[in-house]
Amino acid sequence: MTSLIKHVTIDSLDPYRLASFWSEVLGQPLHEDDFPGDPQALIQAAGLLFVTVPEKKAGKNRIHFDIQPQEHTRDEEVERLVGIGATLVDDRRREDGTGWVVLADIEGNEFCVERSQAERGN
């Protein structure tokens, strides 16, 4: 017998606010039953469940997302994400156009922005 991962659960001080950020990043809606102040929020299409915890994030993530832009270049996507509240953590772009950018979401969770498929030539 096997199992499947139903959700990736992310601890948060404000699940609705953090889920709303990721909803905008991914272009996927929050679940229709989620509202500000709820103890959890779900982006069902992405399988991301945000739950309330009392403490702030401490230390480096043990798991993180690598996102790949679908409609923009990597650099355009980094600019868009910083515009909606992400912060630059580490710039790993190389002169030849390869590499990635490490950003943090509005609660400090790191994630990487890779090159789009078009930029990879695939």
PDB file of N, CA, C and O in Angstrom, residues 8 32 34 36 43 47 67 88 97 99 101 111 119 122:
ATOM      1  N   VAL A   8       0.745  20.121   1.935  1.00  0.00           N
ATOM      2  CA  VAL A   8       1.975  20.549   2.586  1.00  0.00           C
ATOM      3  C   VAL A   8       1.505  21.611   3.575  1.00  0.00           C
ATOM      4  O   VAL A   8       0.891  22.604   3.177  1.00  0.00           O
ATOM      5  N   GLU A  32     -12.924  28.671  -0.647  1.00  0.00           N
ATOM      6  CA  GLU A  32     -14.067  29.584  -0.464  1.00  0.00           C
ATOM      7  C   GLU A  32     -14.509  29.740   0.982  1.00  0.00           C
ATOM      8  O   GLU A  32     -15.169  30.712   1.339  1.00  0.00           O
ATOM      9  N   ASP A  34     -12.444  30.139   3.564  1.00  0.00           N
ATOM     10  CA  ASP A  34     -11.396  30.791   4.352  1.00  0.00           C
ATOM     11  C   ASP A  34     -11.611  32.296   4.425  1.00  0.00           C
ATOM     12  O   ASP A  34     -11.894  32.940   3.415  1.00  0.00           O
ATOM     13  N   PRO A  36     -10.298  36.101   6.864  1.00  0.00           N
ATOM     14  CA  PRO A  36      -9.334  36.662   7.815  1.00  0.00           C
ATOM     15  C   PRO A  36      -9.676  36.247   9.247  1.00  0.00           C
ATOM     16  O   PRO A  36     -10.846  36.213   9.637  1.00  0.00           O
ATOM     17  N   ILE A  43      -4.962  26.677   0.006  1.00  0.00           N
ATOM     18  CA  ILE A  43      -4.924  26.839  -1.441  1.00  0.00           C
ATOM     19  C   ILE A  43      -5.037  25.418  -1.977  1.00  0.00           C
ATOM     20  O   ILE A  43      -4.051  24.699  -2.114  1.00  0.00           O
ATOM     21  N   GLY A  47      -2.390  22.380  -2.945  1.00  0.00           N
ATOM     22  CA  GLY A  47      -2.184  21.481  -1.818  1.00  0.00           C
ATOM     23  C   GLY A  47      -1.440  22.128  -0.664  1.00  0.00           C
ATOM     24  O   GLY A  47      -0.730  21.456   0.073  1.00  0.00           O
ATOM     25  N   ILE A  67      10.146  27.775  -7.356  1.00  0.00           N
ATOM     26  CA  ILE A  67       9.084  28.109  -8.292  1.00  0.00           C
ATOM     27  C   ILE A  67       9.684  28.466  -9.649  1.00  0.00           C
ATOM     28  O   ILE A  67      10.802  28.963  -9.741  1.00  0.00           O
ATOM     29  N   LEU A  88      14.337  39.994  -0.874  1.00  0.00           N
ATOM     30  CA  LEU A  88      15.516  39.339  -1.438  1.00  0.00           C
ATOM     31  C   LEU A  88      16.388  38.801  -0.308  1.00  0.00           C
ATOM     32  O   LEU A  88      16.742  39.529   0.612  1.00  0.00           O
ATOM     33  N   GLY A  97      23.318  34.095 -17.457  1.00  0.00           N
ATOM     34  CA  GLY A  97      21.858  34.005 -17.414  1.00  0.00           C
ATOM     35  C   GLY A  97      21.318  32.841 -16.617  1.00  0.00           C
ATOM     36  O   GLY A  97      20.114  32.743 -16.386  1.00  0.00           O
ATOM     37  N   GLY A  99      21.244  30.334 -13.069  1.00  0.00           N
ATOM     38  CA  GLY A  99      21.144  30.641 -11.646  1.00  0.00           C
ATOM     39  C   GLY A  99      19.717  30.898 -11.191  1.00  0.00           C
ATOM     40  O   GLY A  99      18.765  30.738 -11.949  1.00  0.00           O
ATOM     41  N   VAL A 101      17.218  32.972  -7.769  1.00  0.00           N
ATOM     42  CA  VAL A 101      17.140  34.014  -6.746  1.00  0.00           C
ATOM     43  C   VAL A 101      16.404  33.440  -5.540  1.00  0.00           C
ATOM     44  O   VAL A 101      15.362  32.801  -5.699  1.00  0.00           O
ATOM     45  N   PHE A 111      12.211  30.826  -0.412  1.00  0.00           N
ATOM     46  CA  PHE A 111      11.867  30.061  -1.610  1.00  0.00           C
ATOM     47  C   PHE A 111      12.737  30.559  -2.750  1.00  0.00           C
ATOM     48  O   PHE A 111      13.288  31.650  -2.691  1.00  0.00           O
ATOM     49  N   GLU A 119      13.376  30.332 -20.902  1.00  0.00           N
ATOM     50  CA  GLU A 119      14.761  30.760 -20.656  1.00  0.00           C
ATOM     51  C   GLU A 119      15.722  29.579 -20.647  1.00  0.00           C
ATOM     52  O   GLU A 119      16.896  29.742 -20.955  1.00  0.00           O
ATOM     53  N   ASN A 122      13.877  24.867 -23.173  1.00  0.00           N
ATOM     54  CA  ASN A 122      13.164  23.560 -23.222  1.00  0.00           C
ATOM     55  C   ASN A 122      11.743  23.748 -23.678  1.00  0.00           C
ATOM     56  O   ASN A 122      11.045  24.579 -23.305  1.00  0.00           O
TER      57      ASN A 122
END
